[in-house]
Structures are given as C-alpha cells and as structure tokens.
Short mmCIF file of C-alpha atoms in Angstrom, two decimals:
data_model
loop_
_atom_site.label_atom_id
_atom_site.label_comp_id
_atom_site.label_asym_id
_atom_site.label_seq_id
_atom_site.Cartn_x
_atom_site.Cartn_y
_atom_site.Cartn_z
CA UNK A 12 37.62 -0.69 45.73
CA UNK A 13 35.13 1.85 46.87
CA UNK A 14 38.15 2.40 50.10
CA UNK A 15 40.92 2.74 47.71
CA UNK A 16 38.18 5.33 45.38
CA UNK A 17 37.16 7.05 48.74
CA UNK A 18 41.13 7.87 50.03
CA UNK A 19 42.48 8.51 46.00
CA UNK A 20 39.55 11.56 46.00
CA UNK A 21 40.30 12.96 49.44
CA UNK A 22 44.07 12.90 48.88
CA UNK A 23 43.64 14.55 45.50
CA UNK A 24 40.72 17.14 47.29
CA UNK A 25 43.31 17.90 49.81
CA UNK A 26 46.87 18.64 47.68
CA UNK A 27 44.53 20.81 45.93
CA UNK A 28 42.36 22.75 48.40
CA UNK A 29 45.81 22.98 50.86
CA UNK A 30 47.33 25.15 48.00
CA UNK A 31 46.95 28.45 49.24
CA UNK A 32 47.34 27.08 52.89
CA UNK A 33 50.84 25.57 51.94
CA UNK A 34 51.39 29.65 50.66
CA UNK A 35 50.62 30.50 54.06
CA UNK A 36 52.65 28.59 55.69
CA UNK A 37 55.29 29.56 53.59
CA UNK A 38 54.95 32.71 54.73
CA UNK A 39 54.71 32.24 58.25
CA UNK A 40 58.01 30.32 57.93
CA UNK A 41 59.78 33.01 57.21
CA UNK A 42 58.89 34.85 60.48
CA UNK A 43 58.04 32.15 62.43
CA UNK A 44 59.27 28.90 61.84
CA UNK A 45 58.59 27.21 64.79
CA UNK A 46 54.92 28.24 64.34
CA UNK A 47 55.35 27.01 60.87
CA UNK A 48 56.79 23.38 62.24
CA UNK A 49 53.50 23.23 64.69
CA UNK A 50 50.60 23.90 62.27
CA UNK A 51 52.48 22.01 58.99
CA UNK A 52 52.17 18.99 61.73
CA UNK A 53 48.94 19.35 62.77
CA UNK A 54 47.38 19.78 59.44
CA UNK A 55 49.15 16.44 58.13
CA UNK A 56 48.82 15.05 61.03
CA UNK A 57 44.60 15.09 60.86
CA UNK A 58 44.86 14.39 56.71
CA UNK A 59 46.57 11.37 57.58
CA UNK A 60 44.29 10.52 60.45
CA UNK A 61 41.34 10.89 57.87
CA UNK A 62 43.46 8.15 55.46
CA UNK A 63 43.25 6.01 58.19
CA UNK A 64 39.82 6.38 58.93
CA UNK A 65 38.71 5.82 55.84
CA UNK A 66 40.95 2.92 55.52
CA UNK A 67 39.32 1.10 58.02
CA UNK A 68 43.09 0.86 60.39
CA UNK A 69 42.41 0.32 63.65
CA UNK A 70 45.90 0.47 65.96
CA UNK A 71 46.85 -0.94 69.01
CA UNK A 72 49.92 0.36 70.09
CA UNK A 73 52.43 -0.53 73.07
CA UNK A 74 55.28 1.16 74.37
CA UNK A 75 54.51 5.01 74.20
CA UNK A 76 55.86 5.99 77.05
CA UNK A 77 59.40 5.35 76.04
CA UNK A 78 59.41 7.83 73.44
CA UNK A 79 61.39 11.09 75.29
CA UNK A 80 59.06 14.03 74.92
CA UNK A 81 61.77 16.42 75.73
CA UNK A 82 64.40 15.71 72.70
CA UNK A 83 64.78 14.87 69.18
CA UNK A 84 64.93 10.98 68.47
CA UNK A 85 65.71 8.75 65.79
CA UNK A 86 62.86 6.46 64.82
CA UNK A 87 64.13 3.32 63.42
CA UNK A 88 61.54 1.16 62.16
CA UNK A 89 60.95 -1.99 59.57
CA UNK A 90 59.26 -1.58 56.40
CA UNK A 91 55.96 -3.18 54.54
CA UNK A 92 53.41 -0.83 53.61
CA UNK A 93 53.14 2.62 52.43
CA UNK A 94 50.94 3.37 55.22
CA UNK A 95 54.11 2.76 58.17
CA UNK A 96 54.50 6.56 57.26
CA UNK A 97 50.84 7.40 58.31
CA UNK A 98 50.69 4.82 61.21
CA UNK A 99 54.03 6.33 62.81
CA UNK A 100 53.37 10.00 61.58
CA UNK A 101 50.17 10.83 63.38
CA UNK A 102 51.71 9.59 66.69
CA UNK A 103 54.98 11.89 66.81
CA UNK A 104 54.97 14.12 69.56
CA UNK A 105 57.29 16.85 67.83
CA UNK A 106 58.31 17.98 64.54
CA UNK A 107 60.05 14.95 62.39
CA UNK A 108 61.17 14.47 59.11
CA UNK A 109 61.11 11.26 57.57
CA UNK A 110 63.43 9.67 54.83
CA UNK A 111 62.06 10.23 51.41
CA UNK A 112 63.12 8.32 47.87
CA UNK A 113 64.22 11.44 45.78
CA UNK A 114 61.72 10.77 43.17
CA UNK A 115 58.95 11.78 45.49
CA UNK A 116 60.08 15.69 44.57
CA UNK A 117 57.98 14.62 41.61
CA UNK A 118 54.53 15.42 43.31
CA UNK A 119 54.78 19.51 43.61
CA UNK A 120 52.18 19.80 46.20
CA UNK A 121 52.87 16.48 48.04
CA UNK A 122 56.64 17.29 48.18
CA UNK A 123 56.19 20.57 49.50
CA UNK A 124 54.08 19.39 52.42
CA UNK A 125 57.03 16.64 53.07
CA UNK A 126 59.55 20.09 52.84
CA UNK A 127 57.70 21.88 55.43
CA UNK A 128 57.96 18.78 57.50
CA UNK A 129 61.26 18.51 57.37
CA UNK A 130 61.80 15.00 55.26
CA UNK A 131 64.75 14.70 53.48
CA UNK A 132 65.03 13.23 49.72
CA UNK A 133 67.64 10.65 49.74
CA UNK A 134 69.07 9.60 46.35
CA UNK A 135 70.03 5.96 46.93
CA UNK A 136 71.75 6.30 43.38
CA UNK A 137 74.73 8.59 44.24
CA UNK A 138 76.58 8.11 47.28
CA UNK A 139 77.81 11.41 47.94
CA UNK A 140 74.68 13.09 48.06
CA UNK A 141 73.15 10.15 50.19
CA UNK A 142 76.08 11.24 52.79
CA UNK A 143 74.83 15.21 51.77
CA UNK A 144 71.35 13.68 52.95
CA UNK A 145 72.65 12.06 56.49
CA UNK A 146 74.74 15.13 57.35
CA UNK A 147 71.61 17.56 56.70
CA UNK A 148 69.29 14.69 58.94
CA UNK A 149 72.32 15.37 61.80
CA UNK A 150 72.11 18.96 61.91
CA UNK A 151 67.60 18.32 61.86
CA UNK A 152 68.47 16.62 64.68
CA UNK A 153 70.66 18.79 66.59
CA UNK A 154 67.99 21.59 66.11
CA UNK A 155 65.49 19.71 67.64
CA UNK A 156 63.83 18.11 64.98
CA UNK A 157 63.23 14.09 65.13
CA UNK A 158 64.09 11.80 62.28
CA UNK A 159 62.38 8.63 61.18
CA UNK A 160 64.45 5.75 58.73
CA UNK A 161 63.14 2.64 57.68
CA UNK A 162 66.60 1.39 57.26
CA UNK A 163 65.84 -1.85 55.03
CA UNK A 164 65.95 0.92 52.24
CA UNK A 165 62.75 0.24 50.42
CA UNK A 166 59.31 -1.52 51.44
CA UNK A 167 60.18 -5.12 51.77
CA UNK A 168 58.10 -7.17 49.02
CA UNK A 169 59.71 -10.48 50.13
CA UNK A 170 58.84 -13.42 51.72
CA UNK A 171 61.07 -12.36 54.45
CA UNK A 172 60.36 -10.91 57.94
CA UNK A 173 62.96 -8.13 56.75
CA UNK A 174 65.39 -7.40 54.97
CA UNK A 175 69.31 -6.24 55.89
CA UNK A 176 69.87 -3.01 57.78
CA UNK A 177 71.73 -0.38 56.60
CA UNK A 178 74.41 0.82 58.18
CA UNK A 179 74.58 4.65 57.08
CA UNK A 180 71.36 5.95 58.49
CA UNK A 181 72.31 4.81 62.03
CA UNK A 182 75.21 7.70 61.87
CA UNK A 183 72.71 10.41 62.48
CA UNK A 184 72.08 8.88 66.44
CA UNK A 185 75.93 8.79 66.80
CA UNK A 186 76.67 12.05 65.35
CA UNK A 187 74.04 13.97 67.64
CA UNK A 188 73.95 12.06 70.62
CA UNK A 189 70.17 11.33 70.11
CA UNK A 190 68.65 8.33 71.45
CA UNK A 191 67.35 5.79 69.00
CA UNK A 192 63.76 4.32 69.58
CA UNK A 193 63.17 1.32 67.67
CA UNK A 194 59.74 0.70 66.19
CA UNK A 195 58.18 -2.42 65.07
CA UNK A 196 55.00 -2.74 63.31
CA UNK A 197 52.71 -5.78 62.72
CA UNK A 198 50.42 -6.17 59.62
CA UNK A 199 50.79 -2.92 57.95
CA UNK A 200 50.69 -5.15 54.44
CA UNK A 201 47.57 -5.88 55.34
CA UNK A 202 46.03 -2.97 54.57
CA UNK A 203 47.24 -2.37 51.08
CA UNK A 204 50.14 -4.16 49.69
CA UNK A 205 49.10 -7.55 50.66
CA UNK A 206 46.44 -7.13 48.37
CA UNK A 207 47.01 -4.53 45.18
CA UNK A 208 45.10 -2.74 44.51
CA UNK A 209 41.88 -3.38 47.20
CA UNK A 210 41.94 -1.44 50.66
CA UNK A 211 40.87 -3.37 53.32
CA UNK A 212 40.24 -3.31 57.32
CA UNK A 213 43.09 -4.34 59.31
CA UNK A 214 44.40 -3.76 62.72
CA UNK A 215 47.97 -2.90 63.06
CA UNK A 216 50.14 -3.43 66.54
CA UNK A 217 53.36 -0.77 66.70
CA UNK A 218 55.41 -1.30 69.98
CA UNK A 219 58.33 1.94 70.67
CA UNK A 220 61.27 0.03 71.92
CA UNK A 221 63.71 1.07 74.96
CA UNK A 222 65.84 4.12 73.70
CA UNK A 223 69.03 3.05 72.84
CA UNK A 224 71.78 5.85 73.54
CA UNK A 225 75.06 5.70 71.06
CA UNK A 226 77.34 6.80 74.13
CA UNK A 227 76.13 4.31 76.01
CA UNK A 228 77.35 1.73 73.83
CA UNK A 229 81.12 -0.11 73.89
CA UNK A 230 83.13 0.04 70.47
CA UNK A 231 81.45 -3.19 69.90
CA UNK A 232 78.28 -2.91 69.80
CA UNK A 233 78.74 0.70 68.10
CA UNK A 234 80.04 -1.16 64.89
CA UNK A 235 76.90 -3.45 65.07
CA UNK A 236 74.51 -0.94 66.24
CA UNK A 237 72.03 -1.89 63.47
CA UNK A 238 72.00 -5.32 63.61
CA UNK A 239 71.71 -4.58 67.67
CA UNK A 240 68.52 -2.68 66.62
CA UNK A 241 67.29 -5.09 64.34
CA UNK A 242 67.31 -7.78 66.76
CA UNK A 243 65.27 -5.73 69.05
CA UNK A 244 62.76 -4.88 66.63
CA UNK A 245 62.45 -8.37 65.42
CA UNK A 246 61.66 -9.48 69.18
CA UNK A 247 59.03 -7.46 69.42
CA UNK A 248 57.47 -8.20 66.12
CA UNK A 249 57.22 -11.71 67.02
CA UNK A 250 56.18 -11.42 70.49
CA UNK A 251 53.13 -8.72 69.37
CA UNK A 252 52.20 -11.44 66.14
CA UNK A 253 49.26 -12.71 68.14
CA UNK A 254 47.54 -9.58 68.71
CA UNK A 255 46.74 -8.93 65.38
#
C-alpha cells in the first residue's frame, strides 16, 4: 500500500499545485497554441513519468522506430490497466489526444489537463454525439495532432486476451489519410488491476506495429480493418509474452 499512498499524494499535490500553471497555459493558448500544445506535454509528460517511477514500472519497449515523426498517427492499442495511458503517453513524440469516457469531465483539474491535451470525451451512451466525438478526433488529426483509441471500449476485466474491436474509431485513419500504428502491451494488469487495490513492481513490454495506411488497403480489408489490426496486435502480444 505504501506505492498506491505514495502516487494518490503526488497526484493530488500536483492537480493542486498545477492550478495556476493550468491558468497559464490557458493564457498562452490563446496567443500561442502551439507553444501551449509543447509545454501542456511536457509537464504531463514528466507527472506521469514520476507515476511510473514511483510505481516501480520498468518498460521494455520494441518497435519505436516505426512510429512517423513527421505526421499525426492513430494509436490503436488493447486495453488492461489504467496505466496503458501513462505507459503510451510519456513516449509520444507530438501532441495527442487520447479517448476519454465522458464522465472523466468530472475531475475539474484533471479534465482540464486532458483539454489542453487534446483528449476527447466520448459518450458511449448516445450515438450521435459518439459520431460528434470521431468527427472532432478527424479534424485533431488533420491539424496535426495524433490520436490514441483503445478500441475494445473499456479496460478488459475478462479472462480474455481481448475483447471485440470496434469498428467506429478506425474511421478517423480513413477519413484523414493517417497511418495507423498498432500498439500492443504486455502485463500492464500487473501493476494495478491484477491486484486491487496494492501497487506493485512490474515490467511491461509495448511493441509499435508496422503503420498501416487506409489507402493502401483493397475494399476488403477496409471493411475489416479492425479485425486486420487486431490480429496484428494479438501477434505481437504473444510473441513479446516471454519477456515479461
């Protein structure tokens, strides 16, 4: 317990003391947003960096190189532990916004860090604002800004290695023409969820996948595009189970 005490007081020491920062970032935003996007990921980027630290998460990961440096991308990855957002964040080499549950709007300071980060609050709930939420993830993307789904739709709590793909999120690659870089990662659970509510050591193993272009797809494999992913995620899981 004295991890889970030791990241609950610096997460609660930061929302608070990052107050009048998130005022000046605010501010700069409306000047300069692009100076805005670069600090707002650098200061999450070492908070979360400090989680993990404390956490004990070491990380070995593969694959780097085949995330393009010089345009947005959608990250498509599977989904066990609230830390795959922390784990994937501190590695992004741009701005991204990730996929949010609506209800996280609930945390005032939280939610605006996640707003000047560009995440988007997805209401799973009502359909046409979930299309509301893809659209606005297109036009992130066409501006530059990455995007990161876990498409199973929720943290899988199963005894399966993952649950079913949604379809919808996988729209925002076609739409702007971005590649898609698949991520799989390896014993996040371990960390937290695999034991409630201890935090433990654990090494993690994250491979980026090949890019996977939309346009250079055939009709077919368009209409299965996230299964197509899936597959390729699930290989790599398997094959990187023995490191951990």
């Amino acid at each position: 317990m004295i991890r889970f005490t030791c990241i609950a007081l610096f997460v609660v020491f930061f929302l608070i003391v990052s107050l009048p920062i998130q005022l000046a970032e605010f501010i700069i935003g409306k000047f300069h947003p692009e100076i805005r996007d670069r600090s707002s990921l650098a200061i999450v980027n070492w908070a979360f960096r400090v989680v993990l630290f404390l956490a004990g998460t070491s990380v070995t990961v593969l694959g780097e190189e085949n995330v393009p440096k010089d345009e947005a991308v959608l990250y498509v990855g599977n989904h066990r532990s609230y830390f795959d957002i922390l784990l994937t964040y501190v590695r992004v080499p741009r701005p991204t916004g990730y996929m949010a549950k609506v209800e996280m709007l609930r945390y005032p300071s939280l939610s605006t860090w996640m707003k000047y980060l560009h995440c988007i609050f997805l209401d799973r709930r009502d359909i046409k604002a979930g299309m509301k939420s893809i659209l606005n993830a297109i036009e992130k993307v066409k501006s530059g800004i990455s995007i990161c789904i876990f498409p199973e739709g929720t943290r899988n709590k199963t005894d399966q290695m993952f649950l079913e793909f949604h379809d919808g999120s996988f729209k925002i690659a076609e739409k702007s023409g971005c590649p898609i870089v698949p991520i799989s990662i390896n014993n996040a659970g371990a960390i937290f969820e695999d034991h409630i509510p201890r935090i433990k050591k654990a090494h993690v193993v994250i491979e980026y996948g090949t890019p996977i272009y939309t346009r250079d797809l055939s009709k077919e494999e368009k209409r299965r595009i996230s299964a197509m992913v899936q597959e390729t995620i699930k290989k790599n899981y398997l094959k990187n189970e023995e490191l951990v």
